[in-house]
PDB file of C-alpha atoms in Angstrom:
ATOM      1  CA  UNK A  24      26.150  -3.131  -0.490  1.00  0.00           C
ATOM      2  CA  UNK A  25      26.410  -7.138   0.089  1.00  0.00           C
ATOM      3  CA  UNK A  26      25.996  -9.218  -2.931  1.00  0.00           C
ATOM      4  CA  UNK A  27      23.210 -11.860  -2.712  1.00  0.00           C
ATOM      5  CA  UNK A  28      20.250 -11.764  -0.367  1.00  0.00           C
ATOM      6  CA  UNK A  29      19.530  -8.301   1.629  1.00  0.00           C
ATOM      7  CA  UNK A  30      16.673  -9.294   3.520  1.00  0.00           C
ATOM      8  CA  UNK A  31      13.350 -11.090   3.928  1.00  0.00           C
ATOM      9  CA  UNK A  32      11.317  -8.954   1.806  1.00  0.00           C
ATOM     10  CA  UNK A  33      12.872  -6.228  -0.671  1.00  0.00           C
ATOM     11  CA  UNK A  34      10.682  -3.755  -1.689  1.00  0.00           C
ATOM     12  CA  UNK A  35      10.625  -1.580  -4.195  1.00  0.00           C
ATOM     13  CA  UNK A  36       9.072   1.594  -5.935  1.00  0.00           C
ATOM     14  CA  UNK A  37       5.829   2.169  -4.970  1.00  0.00           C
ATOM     15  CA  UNK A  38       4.349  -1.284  -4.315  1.00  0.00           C
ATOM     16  CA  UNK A  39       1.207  -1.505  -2.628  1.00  0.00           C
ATOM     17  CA  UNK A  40       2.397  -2.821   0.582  1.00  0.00           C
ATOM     18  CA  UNK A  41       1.057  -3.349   3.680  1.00  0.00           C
ATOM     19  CA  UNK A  42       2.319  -5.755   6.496  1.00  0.00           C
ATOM     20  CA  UNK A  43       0.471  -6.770   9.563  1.00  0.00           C
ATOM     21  CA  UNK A  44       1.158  -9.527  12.583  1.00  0.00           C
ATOM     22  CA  UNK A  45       4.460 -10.764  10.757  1.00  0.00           C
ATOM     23  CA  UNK A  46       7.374 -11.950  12.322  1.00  0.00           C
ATOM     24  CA  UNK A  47      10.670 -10.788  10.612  1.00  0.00           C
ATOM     25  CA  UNK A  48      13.805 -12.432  11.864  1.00  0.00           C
ATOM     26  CA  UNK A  49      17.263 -13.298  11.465  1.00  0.00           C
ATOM     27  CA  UNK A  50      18.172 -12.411   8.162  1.00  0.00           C
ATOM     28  CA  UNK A  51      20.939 -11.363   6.452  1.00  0.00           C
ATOM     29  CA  UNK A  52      21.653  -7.696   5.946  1.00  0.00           C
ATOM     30  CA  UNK A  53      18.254  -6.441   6.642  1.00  0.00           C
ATOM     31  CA  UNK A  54      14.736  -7.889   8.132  1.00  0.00           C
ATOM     32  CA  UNK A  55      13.373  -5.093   4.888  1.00  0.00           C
ATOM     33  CA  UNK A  56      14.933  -3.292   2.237  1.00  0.00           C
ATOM     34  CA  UNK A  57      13.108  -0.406   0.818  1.00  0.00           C
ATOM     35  CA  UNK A  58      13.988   1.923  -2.095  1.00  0.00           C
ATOM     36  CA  UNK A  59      11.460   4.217  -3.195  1.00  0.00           C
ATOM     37  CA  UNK A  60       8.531   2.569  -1.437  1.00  0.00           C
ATOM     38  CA  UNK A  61       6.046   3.761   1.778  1.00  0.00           C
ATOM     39  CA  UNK A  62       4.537   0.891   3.213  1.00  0.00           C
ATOM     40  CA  UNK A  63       2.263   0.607   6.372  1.00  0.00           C
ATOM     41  CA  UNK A  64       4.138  -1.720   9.069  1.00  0.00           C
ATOM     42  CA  UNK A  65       1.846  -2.665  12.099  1.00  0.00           C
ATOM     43  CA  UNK A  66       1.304  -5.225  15.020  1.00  0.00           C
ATOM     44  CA  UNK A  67       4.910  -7.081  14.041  1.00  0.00           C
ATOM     45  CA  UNK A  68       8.070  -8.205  15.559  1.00  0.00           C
ATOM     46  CA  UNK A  69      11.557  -7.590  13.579  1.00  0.00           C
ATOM     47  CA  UNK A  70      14.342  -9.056  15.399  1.00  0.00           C
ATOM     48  CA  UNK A  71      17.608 -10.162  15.540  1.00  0.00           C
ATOM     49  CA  UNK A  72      19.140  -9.052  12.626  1.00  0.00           C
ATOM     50  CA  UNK A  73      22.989  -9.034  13.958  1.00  0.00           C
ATOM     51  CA  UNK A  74      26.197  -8.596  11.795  1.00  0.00           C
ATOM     52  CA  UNK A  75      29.927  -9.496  12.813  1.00  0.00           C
ATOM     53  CA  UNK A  76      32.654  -7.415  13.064  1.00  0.00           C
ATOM     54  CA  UNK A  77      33.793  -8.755   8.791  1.00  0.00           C
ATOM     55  CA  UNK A  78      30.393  -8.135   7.551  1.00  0.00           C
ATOM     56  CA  UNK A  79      29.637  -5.104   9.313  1.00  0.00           C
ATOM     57  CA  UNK A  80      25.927  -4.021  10.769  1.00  0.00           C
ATOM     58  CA  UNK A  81      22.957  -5.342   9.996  1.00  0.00           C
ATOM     59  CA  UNK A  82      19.057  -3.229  10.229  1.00  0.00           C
ATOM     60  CA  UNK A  83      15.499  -4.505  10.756  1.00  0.00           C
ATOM     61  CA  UNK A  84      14.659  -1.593   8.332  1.00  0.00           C
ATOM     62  CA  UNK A  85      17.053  -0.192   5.687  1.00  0.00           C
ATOM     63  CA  UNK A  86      15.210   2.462   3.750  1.00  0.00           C
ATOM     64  CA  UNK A  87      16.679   3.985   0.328  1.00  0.00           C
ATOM     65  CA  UNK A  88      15.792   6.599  -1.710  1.00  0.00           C
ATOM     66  CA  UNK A  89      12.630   7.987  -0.716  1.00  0.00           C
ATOM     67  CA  UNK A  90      11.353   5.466   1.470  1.00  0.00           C
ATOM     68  CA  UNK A  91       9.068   6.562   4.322  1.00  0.00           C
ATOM     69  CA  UNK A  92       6.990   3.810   5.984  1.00  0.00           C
ATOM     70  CA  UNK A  93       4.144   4.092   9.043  1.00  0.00           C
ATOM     71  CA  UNK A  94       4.961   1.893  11.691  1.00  0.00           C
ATOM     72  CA  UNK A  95       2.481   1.193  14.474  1.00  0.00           C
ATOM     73  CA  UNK A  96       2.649  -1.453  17.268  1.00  0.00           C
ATOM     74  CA  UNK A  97       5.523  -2.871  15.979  1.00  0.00           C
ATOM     75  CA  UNK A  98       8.670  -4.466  18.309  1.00  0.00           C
ATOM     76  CA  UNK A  99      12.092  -4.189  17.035  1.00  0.00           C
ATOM     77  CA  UNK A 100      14.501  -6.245  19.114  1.00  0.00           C
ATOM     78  CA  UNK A 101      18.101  -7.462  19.330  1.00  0.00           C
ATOM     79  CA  UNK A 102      18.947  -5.680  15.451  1.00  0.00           C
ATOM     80  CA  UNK A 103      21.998  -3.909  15.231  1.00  0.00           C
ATOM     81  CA  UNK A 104      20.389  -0.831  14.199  1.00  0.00           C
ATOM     82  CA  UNK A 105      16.404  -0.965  14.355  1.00  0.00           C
ATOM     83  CA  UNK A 106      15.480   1.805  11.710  1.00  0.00           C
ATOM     84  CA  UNK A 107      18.420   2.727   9.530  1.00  0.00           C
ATOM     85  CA  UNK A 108      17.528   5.314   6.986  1.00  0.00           C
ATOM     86  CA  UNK A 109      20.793   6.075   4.076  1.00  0.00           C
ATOM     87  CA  UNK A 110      20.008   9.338   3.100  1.00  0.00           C
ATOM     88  CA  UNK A 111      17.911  12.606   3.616  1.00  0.00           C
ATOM     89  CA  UNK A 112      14.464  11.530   1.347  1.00  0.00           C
ATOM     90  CA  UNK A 113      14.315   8.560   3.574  1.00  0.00           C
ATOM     91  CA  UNK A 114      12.580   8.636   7.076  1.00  0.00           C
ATOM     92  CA  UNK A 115       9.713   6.644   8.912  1.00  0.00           C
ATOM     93  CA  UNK A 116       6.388   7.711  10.776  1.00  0.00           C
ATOM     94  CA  UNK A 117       6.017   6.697  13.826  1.00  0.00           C
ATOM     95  CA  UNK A 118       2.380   5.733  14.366  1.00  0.00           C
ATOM     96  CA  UNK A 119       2.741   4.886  18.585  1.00  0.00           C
ATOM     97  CA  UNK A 120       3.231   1.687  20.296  1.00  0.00           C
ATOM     98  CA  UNK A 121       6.408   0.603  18.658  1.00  0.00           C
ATOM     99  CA  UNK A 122       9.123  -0.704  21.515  1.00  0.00           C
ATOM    100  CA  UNK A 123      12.849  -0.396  20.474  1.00  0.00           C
ATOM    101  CA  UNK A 124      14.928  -2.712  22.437  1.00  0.00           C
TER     102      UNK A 124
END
Protein backbone atom coordinates (compact mmCIF):
# COMPACT_ATOMS: atom_id res chain seq x y z
CA UNK A 1 0.00 0.00 0.00
CA UNK A 2 1.08 3.91 0.20
CA UNK A 3 3.31 4.81 2.99
CA UNK A 4 2.00 7.61 5.28
CA UNK A 5 -1.61 8.64 5.67
CA UNK A 6 -4.45 6.20 4.10
CA UNK A 7 -7.37 8.06 4.95
CA UNK A 8 -9.45 10.20 7.31
CA UNK A 9 -10.25 7.65 9.78
CA UNK A 10 -8.44 4.09 9.90
CA UNK A 11 -10.15 1.64 11.64
CA UNK A 12 -9.30 -1.27 13.00
CA UNK A 13 -10.32 -4.69 14.67
CA UNK A 14 -13.43 -4.57 16.12
CA UNK A 15 -13.82 -0.99 17.36
CA UNK A 16 -17.05 0.12 18.40
CA UNK A 17 -17.79 2.37 15.60
CA UNK A 18 -20.52 4.09 14.47
CA UNK A 19 -20.62 7.21 12.10
CA UNK A 20 -23.54 9.42 11.44
CA UNK A 21 -24.07 12.99 9.40
CA UNK A 22 -20.18 13.17 8.63
CA UNK A 23 -18.70 14.55 5.76
CA UNK A 24 -15.63 12.55 4.45
CA UNK A 25 -13.65 14.22 1.73
CA UNK A 26 -10.65 14.55 -0.21
CA UNK A 27 -8.22 12.47 1.29
CA UNK A 28 -5.50 10.62 0.37
CA UNK A 29 -5.81 6.96 -0.49
CA UNK A 30 -9.07 6.37 1.13
CA UNK A 31 -12.07 8.58 2.81
CA UNK A 32 -11.90 4.96 5.46
CA UNK A 33 -9.69 2.19 5.88
CA UNK A 34 -11.02 -0.82 7.57
CA UNK A 35 -9.29 -4.10 8.53
CA UNK A 36 -11.14 -6.39 10.60
CA UNK A 37 -13.82 -3.95 11.72
CA UNK A 38 -17.98 -3.68 10.96
CA UNK A 39 -19.06 -0.35 11.56
CA UNK A 40 -22.57 1.25 10.99
CA UNK A 41 -22.18 4.19 8.27
CA UNK A 42 -25.42 6.37 7.93
CA UNK A 43 -26.83 9.84 6.76
CA UNK A 44 -23.05 10.87 5.32
CA UNK A 45 -21.38 12.15 2.30
CA UNK A 46 -17.84 10.54 1.15
CA UNK A 47 -16.52 12.28 -1.76
CA UNK A 48 -13.93 13.05 -3.90
CA UNK A 49 -11.36 10.84 -3.14
CA UNK A 50 -9.43 10.92 -6.73
CA UNK A 51 -5.92 9.44 -7.52
CA UNK A 52 -3.60 10.28 -10.63
CA UNK A 53 -2.45 8.17 -13.10
CA UNK A 54 1.45 7.79 -10.65
CA UNK A 55 -0.41 7.10 -7.56
CA UNK A 56 -3.00 4.98 -8.85
CA UNK A 57 -6.90 4.85 -7.51
CA UNK A 58 -8.14 6.09 -4.67
CA UNK A 59 -11.74 4.58 -2.55
CA UNK A 60 -14.22 6.29 -0.21
CA UNK A 61 -14.22 2.80 1.49
CA UNK A 62 -11.29 0.33 1.41
CA UNK A 63 -12.23 -2.65 3.51
CA UNK A 64 -9.52 -5.42 4.58
CA UNK A 65 -9.70 -8.49 6.11
CA UNK A 66 -13.02 -9.12 7.33
CA UNK A 67 -14.51 -5.88 7.18
CA UNK A 68 -18.27 -5.67 6.56
CA UNK A 69 -19.94 -2.32 7.37
CA UNK A 70 -23.97 -1.22 7.15
CA UNK A 71 -24.35 1.69 5.17
CA UNK A 72 -27.65 3.56 5.08
CA UNK A 73 -28.44 7.00 3.54
CA UNK A 74 -25.14 7.58 2.72
CA UNK A 75 -23.84 9.59 -0.76
CA UNK A 76 -20.67 8.56 -2.29
CA UNK A 77 -19.60 10.97 -5.00
CA UNK A 78 -16.78 11.84 -7.40
CA UNK A 79 -14.31 8.72 -5.63
CA UNK A 80 -12.54 6.70 -7.93
CA UNK A 81 -14.01 3.63 -6.70
CA UNK A 82 -16.92 4.19 -4.03
CA UNK A 83 -16.80 0.77 -2.09
CA UNK A 84 -13.62 -1.15 -2.78
CA UNK A 85 -13.48 -4.37 -0.90
CA UNK A 86 -9.56 -6.43 -1.27
CA UNK A 87 -10.53 -9.73 -0.69
CA UNK A 88 -13.38 -12.39 -0.24
CA UNK A 89 -14.10 -11.86 3.93
CA UNK A 90 -14.67 -8.29 3.07
CA UNK A 91 -18.12 -6.95 1.81
CA UNK A 92 -20.70 -4.17 2.90
CA UNK A 93 -24.57 -4.19 3.69
CA UNK A 94 -26.43 -2.12 2.02
CA UNK A 95 -29.07 -0.69 4.34
CA UNK A 96 -31.18 1.56 1.32
CA UNK A 97 -30.89 5.10 0.41
CA UNK A 98 -27.26 5.22 -0.43
CA UNK A 99 -26.68 7.19 -4.04
CA UNK A 100 -23.46 6.18 -5.95
CA UNK A 101 -22.47 8.83 -8.30
Amino acid sequence: LYPGNHGAMQIYDNAPVTITHTTIEKNYFAGIRMENVSPEISDSLIQDHNGTPSVGQFYGLFLTFSSMPVITNTHFKHNDVHIYPTDDTSSYTDGGGNVME
